[in-house]
Amino acid sequence: MPLLYTIGKLTVGPAMRLAFRPTVEGLEHIPATGGAIFAGNHLSVADELLLGTVVPRHLAFWAKSEYFTGTGARGALSKFVLTGLGAIPVERAGGRAALSAFDAAIPALRGGDLVAVYPEGTRSPDGRLYRGRTGTARLAVAAGVPVIPVGVTGTDKVQPIGTRIPRPGKAKIVIRFGKPLDFTGRSDDRTSLREMTDELMAEIQKLTGQEYVPRYAPRRAEPTPGGTPA
């Protein structure tokens, strides 16, 4: 576990649990060792903070590559923090640039690390669960690791889109982990990836009870970290 992440687990983690008091279910589905992908619904920026707080192992999130290349003191601090937390840079330009995130995530997963992704690709604009993009399934097949469905509720009330700071006590937060999905041996053709993604989204919906929307969520002008390429 990266040193800065360890420090955060010992300091920020307990403070977050005390402030937000999340209810956590299904921790037994988190493997003690080995790589795995955590794939969840995305309601709020607070999702990343709380997920990292309750997962006992190091959890690598994807962050926009701009956060690693900024200039000046602010840019240097951003790069230091994200590198120290073990974040994975992802290009939003698409094409070969976007696939660099997969290049970084695959060896991390094969080396036994955990990676968090949000198949919807962006935060839900209205609290509903939108169609998943196939990048998560493609990553699972390429790395040969299971996918753990994650369902989070309440974070959209604690930190609605457009607010900068989470507000404890605004809603009950529940984080549920489902049984790992094993896609080992599945084909990585377009049809198979779509089928696996739909299976994953169905499991996430079971955990959250959200209304499902069979189309992609509209992207915001400034996407948040954590989404995966299609």
Tab-separated table of N, CA, C and O in Angstrom, residues 175-224:
chain	number	residue	atom	x	y	z
A	175	ILE	N	-23.257	1.325	1.473
A	175	ILE	CA	-22.323	0.801	0.474
A	175	ILE	C	-22.416	-0.713	0.503
A	175	ILE	O	-22.158	-1.332	1.539
A	176	ARG	N	-22.797	-1.292	-0.634
A	176	ARG	CA	-22.968	-2.743	-0.713
A	176	ARG	C	-22.015	-3.336	-1.745
A	176	ARG	O	-21.903	-2.812	-2.850
A	177	PHE	N	-21.371	-4.435	-1.372
A	177	PHE	CA	-20.497	-5.172	-2.285
A	177	PHE	C	-21.181	-6.476	-2.660
A	177	PHE	O	-21.637	-7.227	-1.796
A	178	GLY	N	-21.249	-6.735	-3.961
A	178	GLY	CA	-21.873	-7.957	-4.421
A	178	GLY	C	-20.868	-9.073	-4.633
A	178	GLY	O	-19.654	-8.874	-4.495
A	179	LYS	N	-21.377	-10.253	-4.977
A	179	LYS	CA	-20.507	-11.389	-5.246
A	179	LYS	C	-19.661	-11.112	-6.502
A	179	LYS	O	-20.163	-10.558	-7.478
A	180	PRO	N	-18.384	-11.490	-6.473
A	180	PRO	CA	-17.515	-11.256	-7.633
A	180	PRO	C	-18.047	-11.929	-8.887
A	180	PRO	O	-18.568	-13.046	-8.834
A	181	LEU	N	-17.920	-11.243	-10.002
A	181	LEU	CA	-18.290	-11.794	-11.306
A	181	LEU	C	-17.017	-12.271	-11.995
A	181	LEU	O	-16.049	-11.503	-12.119
A	182	ASP	N	-17.015	-13.512	-12.423
A	182	ASP	CA	-15.835	-14.093	-13.065
A	182	ASP	C	-16.059	-14.153	-14.576
A	182	ASP	O	-16.884	-14.922	-15.064
A	183	PHE	N	-15.322	-13.337	-15.303
A	183	PHE	CA	-15.435	-13.308	-16.758
A	183	PHE	C	-14.277	-14.046	-17.435
A	183	PHE	O	-14.042	-13.883	-18.631
A	184	THR	N	-13.553	-14.848	-16.660
A	184	THR	CA	-12.418	-15.589	-17.197
A	184	THR	C	-12.850	-16.464	-18.369
A	184	THR	O	-13.846	-17.197	-18.293
A	185	GLY	N	-12.089	-16.397	-19.462
A	185	GLY	CA	-12.366	-17.232	-20.611
A	185	GLY	C	-13.401	-16.666	-21.560
A	185	GLY	O	-13.638	-17.241	-22.633
A	186	ARG	N	-14.037	-15.548	-21.183
A	186	ARG	CA	-15.028	-14.944	-22.069
A	186	ARG	C	-14.327	-14.215	-23.209
A	186	ARG	O	-13.223	-13.689	-23.064
A	187	SER	N	-14.972	-14.158	-24.349
A	187	SER	CA	-14.420	-13.478	-25.504
A	187	SER	C	-14.424	-11.963	-25.301
A	187	SER	O	-15.247	-11.434	-24.540
A	188	ASP	N	-13.503	-11.273	-25.963
A	188	ASP	CA	-13.470	-9.816	-25.863
A	188	ASP	C	-14.021	-9.148	-27.123
A	188	ASP	O	-13.703	-7.985	-27.403
A	189	ASP	N	-14.866	-9.880	-27.875
A	189	ASP	CA	-15.489	-9.249	-29.033
A	189	ASP	C	-16.605	-8.323	-28.557
A	189	ASP	O	-17.042	-8.367	-27.401
A	190	ARG	N	-17.085	-7.471	-29.446
A	190	ARG	CA	-18.046	-6.437	-29.078
A	190	ARG	C	-19.311	-7.010	-28.431
A	190	ARG	O	-19.796	-6.505	-27.422
A	191	THR	N	-19.835	-8.088	-29.007
A	191	THR	CA	-21.069	-8.678	-28.484
A	191	THR	C	-20.879	-9.217	-27.078
A	191	THR	O	-21.701	-8.990	-26.185
A	192	SER	N	-19.775	-9.936	-26.863
A	192	SER	CA	-19.505	-10.510	-25.554
A	192	SER	C	-19.274	-9.424	-24.502
A	192	SER	O	-19.763	-9.523	-23.368
A	193	LEU	N	-18.538	-8.383	-24.861
A	193	LEU	CA	-18.286	-7.287	-23.924
A	193	LEU	C	-19.588	-6.606	-23.521
A	193	LEU	O	-19.777	-6.232	-22.359
A	194	ARG	N	-20.490	-6.466	-24.484
A	194	ARG	CA	-21.781	-5.857	-24.185
A	194	ARG	C	-22.577	-6.739	-23.228
A	194	ARG	O	-23.206	-6.246	-22.277
A	195	GLU	N	-22.558	-8.038	-23.448
A	195	GLU	CA	-23.294	-8.968	-22.587
A	195	GLU	C	-22.741	-8.922	-21.161
A	195	GLU	O	-23.512	-8.888	-20.195
A	196	MET	N	-21.414	-8.948	-21.035
A	196	MET	CA	-20.802	-8.906	-19.705
A	196	MET	C	-21.133	-7.598	-18.993
A	196	MET	O	-21.411	-7.574	-17.781
A	197	THR	N	-21.101	-6.503	-19.737
A	197	THR	CA	-21.403	-5.203	-19.147
A	197	THR	C	-22.843	-5.134	-18.669
A	197	THR	O	-23.125	-4.626	-17.577
A	198	ASP	N	-23.758	-5.665	-19.457
A	198	ASP	CA	-25.160	-5.673	-19.051
A	198	ASP	C	-25.363	-6.548	-17.811
A	198	ASP	O	-26.177	-6.217	-16.936
A	199	GLU	N	-24.636	-7.664	-17.723
A	199	GLU	CA	-24.702	-8.515	-16.531
A	199	GLU	C	-24.231	-7.733	-15.305
A	199	GLU	O	-24.852	-7.804	-14.227
A	200	LEU	N	-23.141	-7.005	-15.476
A	200	LEU	CA	-22.590	-6.218	-14.367
A	200	LEU	C	-23.571	-5.142	-13.923
A	200	LEU	O	-23.820	-4.972	-12.715
A	201	MET	N	-24.155	-4.414	-14.862
A	201	MET	CA	-25.073	-3.341	-14.499
A	201	MET	C	-26.315	-3.890	-13.808
A	201	MET	O	-26.877	-3.241	-12.910
A	202	ALA	N	-26.753	-5.095	-14.197
A	202	ALA	CA	-27.900	-5.720	-13.547
A	202	ALA	C	-27.582	-6.025	-12.081
A	202	ALA	O	-28.439	-5.859	-11.199
A	203	GLU	N	-26.351	-6.467	-11.821
A	203	GLU	CA	-25.938	-6.758	-10.442
A	203	GLU	C	-25.846	-5.474	-9.622
A	203	GLU	O	-26.228	-5.449	-8.446
A	204	ILE	N	-25.335	-4.413	-10.225
A	204	ILE	CA	-25.257	-3.130	-9.521
A	204	ILE	C	-26.649	-2.633	-9.185
A	204	ILE	O	-26.906	-2.139	-8.079
A	205	GLN	N	-27.586	-2.785	-10.121
A	205	GLN	CA	-28.958	-2.338	-9.885
A	205	GLN	C	-29.595	-3.094	-8.724
A	205	GLN	O	-30.357	-2.521	-7.931
A	206	LYS	N	-29.282	-4.393	-8.611
A	206	LYS	CA	-29.811	-5.173	-7.492
A	206	LYS	C	-29.330	-4.605	-6.161
A	206	LYS	O	-30.047	-4.656	-5.148
A	207	LEU	N	-28.111	-4.072	-6.148
A	207	LEU	CA	-27.527	-3.551	-4.912
A	207	LEU	C	-28.062	-2.173	-4.546
A	207	LEU	O	-28.084	-1.803	-3.376
A	208	THR	N	-28.475	-1.389	-5.550
A	208	THR	CA	-28.894	-0.009	-5.300
A	208	THR	C	-30.398	0.206	-5.369
A	208	THR	O	-30.922	1.135	-4.743
A	209	GLY	N	-31.096	-0.624	-6.156
A	209	GLY	CA	-32.514	-0.416	-6.350
A	209	GLY	C	-32.838	0.767	-7.245
A	209	GLY	O	-33.997	1.202	-7.318
A	210	GLN	N	-31.848	1.294	-7.957
A	210	GLN	CA	-32.068	2.439	-8.836
A	210	GLN	C	-32.907	2.061	-10.057
A	210	GLN	O	-32.874	0.922	-10.514
A	211	GLU	N	-33.605	3.035	-10.589
A	211	GLU	CA	-34.270	2.862	-11.881
A	211	GLU	C	-33.195	2.785	-12.956
A	211	GLU	O	-32.246	3.571	-12.954
A	212	TYR	N	-33.313	1.826	-13.862
A	212	TYR	CA	-32.307	1.645	-14.912
A	212	TYR	C	-32.731	2.370	-16.186
A	212	TYR	O	-33.885	2.290	-16.614
A	213	VAL	N	-31.765	3.058	-16.796
A	213	VAL	CA	-31.995	3.771	-18.045
A	213	VAL	C	-31.135	3.104	-19.120
A	213	VAL	O	-29.907	3.117	-19.021
A	214	PRO	N	-31.740	2.508	-20.168
A	214	PRO	CA	-30.975	1.771	-21.177
A	214	PRO	C	-30.298	2.650	-22.220
A	214	PRO	O	-30.326	2.358	-23.399
A	215	ARG	N	-29.688	3.721	-21.775
A	215	ARG	CA	-28.894	4.569	-22.664
A	215	ARG	C	-27.764	5.171	-21.840
A	215	ARG	O	-27.818	5.192	-20.606
A	216	TYR	N	-26.741	5.662	-22.528
A	216	TYR	CA	-25.600	6.229	-21.828
A	216	TYR	C	-25.965	7.547	-21.143
A	216	TYR	O	-26.757	8.340	-21.682
A	217	ALA	N	-25.381	7.771	-19.989
A	217	ALA	CA	-25.606	9.024	-19.275
A	217	ALA	C	-24.981	10.179	-20.060
A	217	ALA	O	-23.896	10.029	-20.628
A	218	PRO	N	-25.643	11.313	-20.128
A	218	PRO	CA	-25.052	12.464	-20.820
A	218	PRO	C	-23.798	12.921	-20.100
A	218	PRO	O	-23.778	13.030	-18.873
A	219	ARG	N	-22.756	13.169	-20.863
A	219	ARG	CA	-21.492	13.592	-20.259
A	219	ARG	C	-21.544	15.064	-19.895
A	219	ARG	O	-22.086	15.881	-20.630
A	220	ARG	N	-20.954	15.381	-18.754
A	220	ARG	CA	-20.827	16.768	-18.343
A	220	ARG	C	-19.694	17.424	-19.107
A	220	ARG	O	-18.817	16.775	-19.644
A	221	ALA	N	-19.706	18.759	-19.103
A	221	ALA	CA	-18.651	19.494	-19.801
A	221	ALA	C	-17.292	19.199	-19.192
A	221	ALA	O	-16.275	19.203	-19.867
A	222	GLU	N	-17.275	18.914	-17.885
A	222	GLU	CA	-16.024	18.624	-17.188
A	222	GLU	C	-16.172	17.308	-16.475
A	222	GLU	O	-16.585	17.250	-15.313
A	223	PRO	N	-15.875	16.153	-17.140
A	223	PRO	CA	-16.089	14.830	-16.544
A	223	PRO	C	-15.292	14.651	-15.264
A	223	PRO	O	-14.217	15.214	-15.083
A	224	THR	N	-15.829	13.839	-14.391
A	224	THR	CA	-15.154	13.542	-13.134
A	224	THR	C	-14.222	12.350	-13.300
A	224	THR	O	-14.368	11.554	-14.212
